[in-house]
JSON list of C-alpha atoms in Angstrom, two decimals:
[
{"chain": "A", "resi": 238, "resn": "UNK", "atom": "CA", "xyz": [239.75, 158.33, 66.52]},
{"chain": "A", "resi": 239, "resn": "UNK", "atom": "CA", "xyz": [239.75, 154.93, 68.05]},
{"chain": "A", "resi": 240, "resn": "UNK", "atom": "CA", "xyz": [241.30, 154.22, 71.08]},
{"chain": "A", "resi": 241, "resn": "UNK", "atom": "CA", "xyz": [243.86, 151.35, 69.16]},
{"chain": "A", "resi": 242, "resn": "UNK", "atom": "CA", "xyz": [244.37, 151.42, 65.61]},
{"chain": "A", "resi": 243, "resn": "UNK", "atom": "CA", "xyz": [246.05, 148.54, 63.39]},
{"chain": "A", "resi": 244, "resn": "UNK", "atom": "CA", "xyz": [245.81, 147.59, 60.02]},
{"chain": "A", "resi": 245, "resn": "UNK", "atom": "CA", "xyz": [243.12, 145.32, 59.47]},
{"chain": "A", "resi": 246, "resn": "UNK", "atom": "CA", "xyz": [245.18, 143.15, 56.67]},
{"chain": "A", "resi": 247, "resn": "UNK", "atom": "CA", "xyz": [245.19, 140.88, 55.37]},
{"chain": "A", "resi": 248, "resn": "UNK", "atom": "CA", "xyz": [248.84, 140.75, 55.63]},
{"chain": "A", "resi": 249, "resn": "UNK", "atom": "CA", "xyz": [250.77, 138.30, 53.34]},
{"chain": "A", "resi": 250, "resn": "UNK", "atom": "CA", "xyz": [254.36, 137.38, 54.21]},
{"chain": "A", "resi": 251, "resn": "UNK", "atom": "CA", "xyz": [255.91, 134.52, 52.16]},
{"chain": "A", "resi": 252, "resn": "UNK", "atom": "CA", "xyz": [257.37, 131.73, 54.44]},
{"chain": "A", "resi": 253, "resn": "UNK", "atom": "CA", "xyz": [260.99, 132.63, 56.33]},
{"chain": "A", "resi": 254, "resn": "UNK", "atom": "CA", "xyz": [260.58, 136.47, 55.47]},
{"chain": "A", "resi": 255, "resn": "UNK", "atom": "CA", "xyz": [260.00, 139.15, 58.71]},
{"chain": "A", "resi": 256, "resn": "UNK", "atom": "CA", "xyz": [256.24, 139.96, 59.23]},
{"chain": "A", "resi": 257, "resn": "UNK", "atom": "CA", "xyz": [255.77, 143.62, 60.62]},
{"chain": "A", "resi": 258, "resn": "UNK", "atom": "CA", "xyz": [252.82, 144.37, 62.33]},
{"chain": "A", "resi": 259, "resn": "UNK", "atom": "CA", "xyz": [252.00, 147.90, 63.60]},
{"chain": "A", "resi": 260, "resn": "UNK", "atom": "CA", "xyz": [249.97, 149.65, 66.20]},
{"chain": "A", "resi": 261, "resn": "UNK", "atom": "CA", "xyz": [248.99, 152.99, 67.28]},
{"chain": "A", "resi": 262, "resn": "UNK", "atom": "CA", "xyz": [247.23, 153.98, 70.51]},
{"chain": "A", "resi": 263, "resn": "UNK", "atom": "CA", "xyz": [245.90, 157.49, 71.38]},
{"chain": "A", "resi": 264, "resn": "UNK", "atom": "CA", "xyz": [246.58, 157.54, 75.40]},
{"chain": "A", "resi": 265, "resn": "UNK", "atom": "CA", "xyz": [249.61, 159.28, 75.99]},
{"chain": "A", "resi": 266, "resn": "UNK", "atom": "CA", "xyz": [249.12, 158.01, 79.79]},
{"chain": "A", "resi": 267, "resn": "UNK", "atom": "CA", "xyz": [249.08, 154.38, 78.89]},
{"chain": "A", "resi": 268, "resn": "UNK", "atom": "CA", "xyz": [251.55, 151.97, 80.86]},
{"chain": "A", "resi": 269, "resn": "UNK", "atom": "CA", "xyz": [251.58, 148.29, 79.15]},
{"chain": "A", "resi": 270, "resn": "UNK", "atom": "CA", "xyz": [251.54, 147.22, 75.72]},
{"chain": "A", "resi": 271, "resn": "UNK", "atom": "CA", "xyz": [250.19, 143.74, 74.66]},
{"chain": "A", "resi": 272, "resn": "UNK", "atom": "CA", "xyz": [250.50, 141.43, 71.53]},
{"chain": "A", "resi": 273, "resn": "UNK", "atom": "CA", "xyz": [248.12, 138.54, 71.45]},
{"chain": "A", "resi": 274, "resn": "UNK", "atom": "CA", "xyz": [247.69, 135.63, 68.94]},
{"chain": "A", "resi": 275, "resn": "UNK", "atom": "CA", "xyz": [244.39, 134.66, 67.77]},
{"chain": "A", "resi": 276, "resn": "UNK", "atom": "CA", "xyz": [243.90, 131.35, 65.75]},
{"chain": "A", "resi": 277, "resn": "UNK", "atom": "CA", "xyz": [240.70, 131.38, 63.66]},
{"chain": "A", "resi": 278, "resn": "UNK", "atom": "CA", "xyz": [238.17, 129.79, 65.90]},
{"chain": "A", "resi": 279, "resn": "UNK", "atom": "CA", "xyz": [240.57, 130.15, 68.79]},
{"chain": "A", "resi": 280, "resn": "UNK", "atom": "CA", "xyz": [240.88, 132.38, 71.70]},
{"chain": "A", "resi": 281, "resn": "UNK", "atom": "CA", "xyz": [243.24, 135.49, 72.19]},
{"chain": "A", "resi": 282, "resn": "UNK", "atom": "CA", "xyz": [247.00, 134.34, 74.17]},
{"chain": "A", "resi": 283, "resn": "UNK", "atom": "CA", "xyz": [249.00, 136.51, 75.28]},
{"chain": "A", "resi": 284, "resn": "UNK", "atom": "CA", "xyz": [252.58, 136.04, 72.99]},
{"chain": "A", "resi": 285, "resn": "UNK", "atom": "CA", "xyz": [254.64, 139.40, 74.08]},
{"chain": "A", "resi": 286, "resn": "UNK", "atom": "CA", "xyz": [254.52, 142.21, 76.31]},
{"chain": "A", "resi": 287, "resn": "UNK", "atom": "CA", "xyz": [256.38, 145.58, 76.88]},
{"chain": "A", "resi": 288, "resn": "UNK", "atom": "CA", "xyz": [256.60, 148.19, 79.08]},
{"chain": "A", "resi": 289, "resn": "UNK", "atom": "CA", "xyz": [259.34, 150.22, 78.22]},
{"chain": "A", "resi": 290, "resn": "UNK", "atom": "CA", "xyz": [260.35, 152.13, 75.25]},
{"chain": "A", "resi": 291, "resn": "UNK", "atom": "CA", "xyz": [262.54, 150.41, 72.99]},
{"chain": "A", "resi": 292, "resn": "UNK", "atom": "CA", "xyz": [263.13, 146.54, 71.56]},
{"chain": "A", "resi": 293, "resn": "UNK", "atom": "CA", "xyz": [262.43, 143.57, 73.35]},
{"chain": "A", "resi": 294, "resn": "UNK", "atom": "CA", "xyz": [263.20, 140.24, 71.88]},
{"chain": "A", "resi": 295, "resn": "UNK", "atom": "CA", "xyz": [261.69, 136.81, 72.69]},
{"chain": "A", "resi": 296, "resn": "UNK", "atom": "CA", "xyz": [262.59, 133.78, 70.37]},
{"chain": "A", "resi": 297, "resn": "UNK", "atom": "CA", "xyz": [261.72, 134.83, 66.40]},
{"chain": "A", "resi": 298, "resn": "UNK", "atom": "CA", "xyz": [259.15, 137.73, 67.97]},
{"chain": "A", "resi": 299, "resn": "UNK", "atom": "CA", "xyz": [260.65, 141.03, 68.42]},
{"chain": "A", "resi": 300, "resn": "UNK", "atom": "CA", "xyz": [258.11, 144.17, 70.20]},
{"chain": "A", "resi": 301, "resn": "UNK", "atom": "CA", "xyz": [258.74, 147.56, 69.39]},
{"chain": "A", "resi": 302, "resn": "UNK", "atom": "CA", "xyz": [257.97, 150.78, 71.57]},
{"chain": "A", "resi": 303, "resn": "UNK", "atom": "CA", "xyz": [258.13, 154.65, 70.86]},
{"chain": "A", "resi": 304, "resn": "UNK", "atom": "CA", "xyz": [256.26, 155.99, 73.27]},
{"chain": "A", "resi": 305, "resn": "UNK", "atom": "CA", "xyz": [256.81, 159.52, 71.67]},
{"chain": "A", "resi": 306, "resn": "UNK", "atom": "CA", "xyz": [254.79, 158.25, 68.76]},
{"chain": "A", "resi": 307, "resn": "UNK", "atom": "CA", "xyz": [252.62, 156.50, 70.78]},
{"chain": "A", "resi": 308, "resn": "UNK", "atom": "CA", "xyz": [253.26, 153.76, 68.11]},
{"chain": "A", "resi": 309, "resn": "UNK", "atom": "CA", "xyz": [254.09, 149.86, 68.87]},
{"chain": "A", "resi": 310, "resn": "UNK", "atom": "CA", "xyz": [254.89, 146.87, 66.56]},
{"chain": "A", "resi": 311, "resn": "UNK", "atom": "CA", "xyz": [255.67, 143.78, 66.13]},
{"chain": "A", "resi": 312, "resn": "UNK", "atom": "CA", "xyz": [258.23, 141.95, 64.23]},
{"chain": "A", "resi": 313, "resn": "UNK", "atom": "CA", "xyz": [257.85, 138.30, 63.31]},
{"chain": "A", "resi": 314, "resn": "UNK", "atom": "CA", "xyz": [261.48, 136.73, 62.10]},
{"chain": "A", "resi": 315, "resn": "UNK", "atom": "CA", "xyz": [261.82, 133.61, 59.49]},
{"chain": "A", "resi": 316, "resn": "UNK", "atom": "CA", "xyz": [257.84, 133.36, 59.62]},
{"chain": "A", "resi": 317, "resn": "UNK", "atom": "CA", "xyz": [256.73, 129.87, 59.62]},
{"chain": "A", "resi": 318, "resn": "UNK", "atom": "CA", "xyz": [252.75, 128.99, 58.14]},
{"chain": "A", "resi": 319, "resn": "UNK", "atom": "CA", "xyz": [251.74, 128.36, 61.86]},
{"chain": "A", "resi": 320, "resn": "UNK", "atom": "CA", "xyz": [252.32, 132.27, 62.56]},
{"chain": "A", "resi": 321, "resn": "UNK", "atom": "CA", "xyz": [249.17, 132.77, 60.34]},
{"chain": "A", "resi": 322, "resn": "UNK", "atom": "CA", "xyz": [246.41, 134.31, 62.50]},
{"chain": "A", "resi": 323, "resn": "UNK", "atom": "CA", "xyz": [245.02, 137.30, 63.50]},
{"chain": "A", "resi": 324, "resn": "UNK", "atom": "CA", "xyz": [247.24, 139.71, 66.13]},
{"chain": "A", "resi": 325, "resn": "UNK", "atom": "CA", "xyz": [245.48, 141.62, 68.56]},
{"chain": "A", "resi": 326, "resn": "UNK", "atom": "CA", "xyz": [246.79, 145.04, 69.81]},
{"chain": "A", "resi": 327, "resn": "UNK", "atom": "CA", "xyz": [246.21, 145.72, 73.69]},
{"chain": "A", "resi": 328, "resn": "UNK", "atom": "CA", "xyz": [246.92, 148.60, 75.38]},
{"chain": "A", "resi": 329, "resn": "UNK", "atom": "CA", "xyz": [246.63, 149.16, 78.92]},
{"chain": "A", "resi": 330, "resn": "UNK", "atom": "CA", "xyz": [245.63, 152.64, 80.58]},
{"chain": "A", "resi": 331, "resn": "UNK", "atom": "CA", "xyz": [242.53, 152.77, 82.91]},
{"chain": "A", "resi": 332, "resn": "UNK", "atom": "CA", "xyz": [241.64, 149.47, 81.70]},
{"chain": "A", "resi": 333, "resn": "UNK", "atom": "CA", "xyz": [242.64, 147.24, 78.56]},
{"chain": "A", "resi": 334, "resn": "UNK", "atom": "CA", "xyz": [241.47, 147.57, 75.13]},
{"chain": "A", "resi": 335, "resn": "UNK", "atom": "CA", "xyz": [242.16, 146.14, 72.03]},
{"chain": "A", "resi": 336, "resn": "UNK", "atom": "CA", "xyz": [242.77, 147.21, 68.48]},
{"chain": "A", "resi": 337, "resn": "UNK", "atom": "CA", "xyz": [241.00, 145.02, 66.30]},
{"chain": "A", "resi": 338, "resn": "UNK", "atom": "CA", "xyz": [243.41, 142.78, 64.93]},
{"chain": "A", "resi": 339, "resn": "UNK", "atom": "CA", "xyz": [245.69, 142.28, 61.87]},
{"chain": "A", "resi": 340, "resn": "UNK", "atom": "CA", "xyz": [244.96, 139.24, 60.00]},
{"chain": "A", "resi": 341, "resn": "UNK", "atom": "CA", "xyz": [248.67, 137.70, 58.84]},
{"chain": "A", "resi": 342, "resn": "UNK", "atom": "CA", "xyz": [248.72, 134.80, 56.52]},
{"chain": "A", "resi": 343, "resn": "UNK", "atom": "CA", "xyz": [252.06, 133.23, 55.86]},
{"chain": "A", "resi": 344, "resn": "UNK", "atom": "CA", "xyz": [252.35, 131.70, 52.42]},
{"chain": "A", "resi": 345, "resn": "UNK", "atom": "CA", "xyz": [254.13, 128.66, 51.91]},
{"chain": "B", "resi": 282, "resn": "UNK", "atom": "CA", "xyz": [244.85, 123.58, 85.46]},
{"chain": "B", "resi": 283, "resn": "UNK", "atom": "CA", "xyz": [241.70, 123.62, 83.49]},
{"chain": "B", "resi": 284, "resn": "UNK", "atom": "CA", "xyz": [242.00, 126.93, 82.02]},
{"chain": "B", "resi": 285, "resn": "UNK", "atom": "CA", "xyz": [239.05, 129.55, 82.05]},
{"chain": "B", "resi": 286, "resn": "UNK", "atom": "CA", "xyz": [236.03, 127.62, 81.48]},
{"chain": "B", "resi": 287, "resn": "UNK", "atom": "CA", "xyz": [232.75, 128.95, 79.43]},
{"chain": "B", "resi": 288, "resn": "UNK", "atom": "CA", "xyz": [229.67, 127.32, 79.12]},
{"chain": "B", "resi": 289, "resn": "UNK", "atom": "CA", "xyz": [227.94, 126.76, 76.53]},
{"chain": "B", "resi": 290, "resn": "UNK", "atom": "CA", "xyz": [229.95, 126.67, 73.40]},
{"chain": "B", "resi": 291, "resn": "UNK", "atom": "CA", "xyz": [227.21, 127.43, 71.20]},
{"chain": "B", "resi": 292, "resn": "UNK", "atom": "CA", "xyz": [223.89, 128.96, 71.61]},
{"chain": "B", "resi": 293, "resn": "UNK", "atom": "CA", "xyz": [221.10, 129.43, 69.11]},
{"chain": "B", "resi": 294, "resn": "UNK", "atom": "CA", "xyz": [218.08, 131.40, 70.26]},
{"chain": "B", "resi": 295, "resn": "UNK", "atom": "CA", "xyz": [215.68, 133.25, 69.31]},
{"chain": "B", "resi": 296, "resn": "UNK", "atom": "CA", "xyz": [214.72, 137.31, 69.56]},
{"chain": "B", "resi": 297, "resn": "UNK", "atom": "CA", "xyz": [213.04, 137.91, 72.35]},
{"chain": "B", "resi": 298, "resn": "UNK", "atom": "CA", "xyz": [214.78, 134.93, 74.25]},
{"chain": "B", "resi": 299, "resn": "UNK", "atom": "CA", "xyz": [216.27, 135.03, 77.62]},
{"chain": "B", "resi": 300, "resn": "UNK", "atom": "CA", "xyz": [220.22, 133.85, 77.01]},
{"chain": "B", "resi": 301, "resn": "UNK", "atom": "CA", "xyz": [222.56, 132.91, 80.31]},
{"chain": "B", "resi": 302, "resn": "UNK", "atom": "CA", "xyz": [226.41, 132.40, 79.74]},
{"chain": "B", "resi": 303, "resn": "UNK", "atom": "CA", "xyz": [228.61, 130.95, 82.37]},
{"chain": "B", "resi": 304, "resn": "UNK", "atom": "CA", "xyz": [232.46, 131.06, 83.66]},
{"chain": "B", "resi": 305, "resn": "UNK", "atom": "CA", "xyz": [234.70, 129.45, 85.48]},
{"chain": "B", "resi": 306, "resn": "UNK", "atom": "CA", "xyz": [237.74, 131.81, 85.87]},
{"chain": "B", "resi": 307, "resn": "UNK", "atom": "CA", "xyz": [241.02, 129.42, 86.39]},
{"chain": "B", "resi": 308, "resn": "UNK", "atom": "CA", "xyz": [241.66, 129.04, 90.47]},
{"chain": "B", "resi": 309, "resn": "UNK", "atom": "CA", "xyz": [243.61, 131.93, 92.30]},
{"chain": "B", "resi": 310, "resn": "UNK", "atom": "CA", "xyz": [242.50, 134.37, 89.68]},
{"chain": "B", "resi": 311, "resn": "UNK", "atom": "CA", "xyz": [240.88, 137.62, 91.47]},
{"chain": "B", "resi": 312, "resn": "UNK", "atom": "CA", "xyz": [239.54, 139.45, 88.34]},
{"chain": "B", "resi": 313, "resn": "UNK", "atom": "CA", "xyz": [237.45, 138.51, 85.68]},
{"chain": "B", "resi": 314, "resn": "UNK", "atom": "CA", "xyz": [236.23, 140.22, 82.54]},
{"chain": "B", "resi": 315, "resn": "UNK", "atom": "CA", "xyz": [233.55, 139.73, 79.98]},
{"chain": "B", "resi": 316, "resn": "UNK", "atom": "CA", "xyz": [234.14, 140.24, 76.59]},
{"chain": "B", "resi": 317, "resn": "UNK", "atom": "CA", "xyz": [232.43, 140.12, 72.99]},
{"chain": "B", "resi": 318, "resn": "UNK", "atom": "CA", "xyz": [233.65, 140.07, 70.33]},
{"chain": "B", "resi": 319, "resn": "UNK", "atom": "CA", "xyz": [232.81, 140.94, 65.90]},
{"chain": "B", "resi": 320, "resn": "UNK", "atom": "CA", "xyz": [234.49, 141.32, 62.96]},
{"chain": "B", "resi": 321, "resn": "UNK", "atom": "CA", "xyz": [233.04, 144.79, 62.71]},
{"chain": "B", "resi": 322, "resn": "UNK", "atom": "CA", "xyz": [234.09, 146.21, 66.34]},
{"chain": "B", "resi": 323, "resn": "UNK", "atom": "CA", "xyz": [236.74, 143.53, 67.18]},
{"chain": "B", "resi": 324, "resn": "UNK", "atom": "CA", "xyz": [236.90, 142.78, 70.99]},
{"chain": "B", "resi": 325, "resn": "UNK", "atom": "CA", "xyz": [234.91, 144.96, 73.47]},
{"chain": "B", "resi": 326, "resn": "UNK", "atom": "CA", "xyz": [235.19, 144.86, 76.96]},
{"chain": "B", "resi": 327, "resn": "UNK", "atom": "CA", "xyz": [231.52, 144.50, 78.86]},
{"chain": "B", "resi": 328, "resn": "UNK", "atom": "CA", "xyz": [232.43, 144.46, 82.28]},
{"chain": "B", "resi": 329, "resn": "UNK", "atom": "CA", "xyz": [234.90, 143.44, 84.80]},
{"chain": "B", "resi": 330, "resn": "UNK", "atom": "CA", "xyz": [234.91, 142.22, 88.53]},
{"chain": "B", "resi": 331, "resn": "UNK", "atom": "CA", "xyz": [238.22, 142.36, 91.05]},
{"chain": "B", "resi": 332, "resn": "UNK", "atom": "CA", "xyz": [237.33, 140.23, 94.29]},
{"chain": "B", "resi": 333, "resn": "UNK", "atom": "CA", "xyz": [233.99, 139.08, 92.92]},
{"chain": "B", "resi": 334, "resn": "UNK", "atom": "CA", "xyz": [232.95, 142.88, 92.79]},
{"chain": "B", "resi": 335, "resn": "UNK", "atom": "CA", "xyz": [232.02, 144.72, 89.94]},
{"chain": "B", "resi": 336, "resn": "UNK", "atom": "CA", "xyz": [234.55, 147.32, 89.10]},
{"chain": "B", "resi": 337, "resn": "UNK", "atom": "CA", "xyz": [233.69, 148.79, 85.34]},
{"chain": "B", "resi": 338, "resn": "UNK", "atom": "CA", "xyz": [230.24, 148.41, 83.42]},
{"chain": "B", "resi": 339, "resn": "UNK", "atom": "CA", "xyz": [230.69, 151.23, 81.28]},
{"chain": "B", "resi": 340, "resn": "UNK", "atom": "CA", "xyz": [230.95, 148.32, 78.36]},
{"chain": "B", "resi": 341, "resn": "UNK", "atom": "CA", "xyz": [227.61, 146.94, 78.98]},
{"chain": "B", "resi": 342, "resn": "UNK", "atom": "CA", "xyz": [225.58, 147.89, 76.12]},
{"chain": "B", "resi": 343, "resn": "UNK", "atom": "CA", "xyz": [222.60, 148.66, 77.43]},
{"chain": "B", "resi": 344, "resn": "UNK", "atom": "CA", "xyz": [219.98, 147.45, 80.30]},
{"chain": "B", "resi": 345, "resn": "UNK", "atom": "CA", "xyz": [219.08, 144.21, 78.75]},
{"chain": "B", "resi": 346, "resn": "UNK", "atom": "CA", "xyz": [222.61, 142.97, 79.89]},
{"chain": "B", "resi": 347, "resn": "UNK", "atom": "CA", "xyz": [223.47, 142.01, 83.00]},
{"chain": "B", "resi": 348, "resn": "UNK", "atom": "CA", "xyz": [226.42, 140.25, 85.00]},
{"chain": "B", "resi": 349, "resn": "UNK", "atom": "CA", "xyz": [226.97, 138.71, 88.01]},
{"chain": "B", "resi": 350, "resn": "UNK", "atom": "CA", "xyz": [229.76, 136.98, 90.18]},
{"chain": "B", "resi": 351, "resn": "UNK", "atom": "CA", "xyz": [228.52, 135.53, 93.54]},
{"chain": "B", "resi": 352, "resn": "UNK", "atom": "CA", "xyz": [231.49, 134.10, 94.39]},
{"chain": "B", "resi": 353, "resn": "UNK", "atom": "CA", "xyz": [235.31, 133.66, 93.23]},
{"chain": "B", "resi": 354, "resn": "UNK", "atom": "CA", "xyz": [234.58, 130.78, 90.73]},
{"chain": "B", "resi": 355, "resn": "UNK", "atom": "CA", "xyz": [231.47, 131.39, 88.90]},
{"chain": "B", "resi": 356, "resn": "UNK", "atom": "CA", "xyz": [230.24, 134.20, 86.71]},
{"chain": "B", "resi": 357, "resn": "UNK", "atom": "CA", "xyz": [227.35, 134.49, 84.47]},
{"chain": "B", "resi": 358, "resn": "UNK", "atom": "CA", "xyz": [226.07, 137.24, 81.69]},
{"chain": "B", "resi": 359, "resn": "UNK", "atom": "CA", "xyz": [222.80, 137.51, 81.35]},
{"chain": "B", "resi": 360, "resn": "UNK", "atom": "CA", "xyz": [221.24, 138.62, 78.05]},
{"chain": "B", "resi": 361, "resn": "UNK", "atom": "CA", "xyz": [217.30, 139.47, 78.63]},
{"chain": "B", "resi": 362, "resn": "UNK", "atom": "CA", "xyz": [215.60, 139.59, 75.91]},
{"chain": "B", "resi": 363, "resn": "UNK", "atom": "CA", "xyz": [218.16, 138.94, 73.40]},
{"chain": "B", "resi": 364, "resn": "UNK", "atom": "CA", "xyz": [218.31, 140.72, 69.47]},
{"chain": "B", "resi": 365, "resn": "UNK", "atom": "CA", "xyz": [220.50, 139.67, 66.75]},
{"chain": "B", "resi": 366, "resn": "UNK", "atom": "CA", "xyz": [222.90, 142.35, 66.90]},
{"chain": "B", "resi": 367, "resn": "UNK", "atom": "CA", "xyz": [223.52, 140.63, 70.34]},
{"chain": "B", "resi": 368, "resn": "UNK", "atom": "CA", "xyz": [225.20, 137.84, 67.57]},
{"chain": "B", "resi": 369, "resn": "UNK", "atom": "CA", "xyz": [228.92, 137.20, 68.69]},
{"chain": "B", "resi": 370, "resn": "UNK", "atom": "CA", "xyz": [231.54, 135.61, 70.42]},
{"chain": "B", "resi": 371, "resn": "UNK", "atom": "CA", "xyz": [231.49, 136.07, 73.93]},
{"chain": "B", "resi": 372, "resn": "UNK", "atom": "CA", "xyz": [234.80, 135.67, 75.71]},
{"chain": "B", "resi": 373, "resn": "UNK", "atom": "CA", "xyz": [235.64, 135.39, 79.99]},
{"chain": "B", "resi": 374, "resn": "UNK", "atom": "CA", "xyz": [238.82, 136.17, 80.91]},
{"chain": "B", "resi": 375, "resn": "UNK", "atom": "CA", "xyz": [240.60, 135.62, 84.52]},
{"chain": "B", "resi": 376, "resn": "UNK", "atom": "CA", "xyz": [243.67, 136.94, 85.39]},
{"chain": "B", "resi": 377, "resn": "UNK", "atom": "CA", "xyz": [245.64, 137.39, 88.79]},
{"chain": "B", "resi": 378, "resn": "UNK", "atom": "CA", "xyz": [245.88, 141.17, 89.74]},
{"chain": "B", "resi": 379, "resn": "UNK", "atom": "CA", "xyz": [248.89, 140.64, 92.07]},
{"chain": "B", "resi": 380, "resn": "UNK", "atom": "CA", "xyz": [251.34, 138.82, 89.16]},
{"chain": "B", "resi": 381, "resn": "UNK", "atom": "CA", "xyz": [254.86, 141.10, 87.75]},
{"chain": "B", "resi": 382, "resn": "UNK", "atom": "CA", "xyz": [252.57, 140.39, 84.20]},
{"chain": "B", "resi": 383, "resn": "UNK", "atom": "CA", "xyz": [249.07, 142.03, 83.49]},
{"chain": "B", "resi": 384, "resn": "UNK", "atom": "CA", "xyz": [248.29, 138.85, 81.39]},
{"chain": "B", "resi": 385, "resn": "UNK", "atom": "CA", "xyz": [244.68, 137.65, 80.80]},
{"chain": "B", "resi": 386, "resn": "UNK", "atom": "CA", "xyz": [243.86, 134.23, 79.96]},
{"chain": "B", "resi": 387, "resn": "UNK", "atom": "CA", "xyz": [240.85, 133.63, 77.87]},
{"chain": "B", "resi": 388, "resn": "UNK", "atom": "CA", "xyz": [238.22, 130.75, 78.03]},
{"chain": "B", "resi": 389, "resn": "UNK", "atom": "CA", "xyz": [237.21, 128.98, 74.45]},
{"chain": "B", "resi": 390, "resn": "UNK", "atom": "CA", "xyz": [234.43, 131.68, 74.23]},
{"chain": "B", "resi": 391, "resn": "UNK", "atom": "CA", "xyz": [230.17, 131.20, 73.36]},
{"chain": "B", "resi": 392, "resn": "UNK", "atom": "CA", "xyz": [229.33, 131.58, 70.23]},
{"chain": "B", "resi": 393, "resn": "UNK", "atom": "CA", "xyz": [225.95, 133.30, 70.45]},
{"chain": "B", "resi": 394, "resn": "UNK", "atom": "CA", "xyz": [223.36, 133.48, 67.46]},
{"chain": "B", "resi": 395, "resn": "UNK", "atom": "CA", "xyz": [220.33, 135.24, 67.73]},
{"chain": "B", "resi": 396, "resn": "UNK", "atom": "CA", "xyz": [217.71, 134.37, 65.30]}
]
């Protein structure tokens, strides 16, 4: 089992509808969870972070986390055609690592 | 600030070849990491340094990689000799150990081919 699991996609989300992307980690220790945006060609940036179990909104992105199901998401509201790229999953315990990314294409 | 800075942006060699990529992590930072990075295995961590010191290799493929960081602005990873599954994007990331946010910031990344 890898260590960060997401959906590879491609994920397609017409324009102004909620994108959902998901996330499951295995370390039932792990602290921090990560969302990062990655433009085709681009490097990874850092767009949300939680710590704590629950919602946490910022702007038209919304992270989700149940640590019970050692699950995490993220919710992209009224999607707009620059939110197409791939999202990166990061989850910290002894170090960082990253699930391998959901590709999200919003069509116009 | 300039951001993390990687040199060079491309780099075509050839098996066998000795390959050097270089980083600039952004001023203040106190850790750095190597990463690389492929459709098939996504974004691996190599190593990283706190305080110019090596803290976890356990990334590092094998021997023929090596990294170094002889002071706090300047890193290099050393490929030696290189193979085409060495193909990929290699990113440095800096990030300040001390902040309230564990964020990384990533430098443009080397886009390695191996011939």
């Amino acid at each position: 089992q890898k260590e960060v699991e997401q959906n590879s996609g491609p994920l397609s989300v017409p324009e102004g509808a909620i994108a959902s992307l998901n996330c499951t980690y295995s370390d039932r220790g792990s602290q921090s969870f990560f969302w990062y945006r990655q433009y085709s060609g681009k490097s990874p940036e850092l767009i949300m972070f939680i710590y704590s179990n629950g919602d946490k909104e910022d702007g038209r992105f919304t992270a989700q986390l149940n640590k019970a199901s050692q699950y995490v998401s993220l919710l992209i509201r009224d999607s707009q055609p620059s939110d197409s790229a791939t999202y990166l999953c990061a989850v910290r315990g002894e170090k960082l690592t990253f699930g391998t990314g959901t590709r999200l294409t919003i069509i116009p | 600030d300039a951001g993390v800075i990687q040199s060079p942006r491309h780099e075509v060699t050839e098996m066998g070849q000795e390959v050097t990529l270089r980083c600039k992590p952004i001023s203040g930072h106190n850790s750095l990491f190597w990463y690389r990075q492929t459709m098939m295995r996504g974004l691996e961590l190599l190593i990283y340094f706190n305080n110019n010191v090596p803290i976890d290799d356990s990334g590092m493929p094998e021997d023929r990689f090596s990294a170094k960081m002889p002071n706090a602005s300047f890193s290099t990873l050393k490929i030696q000799p290189s193979e085409p599954r060495d193909s990929a994007v290699y990113f440095c990331a800096s990030r300040y150990s001390g902040g309230a946010i564990d964020e990384q910031f990533f430098g443009p990344g080397t886009r390695l081919t191996v011939l």
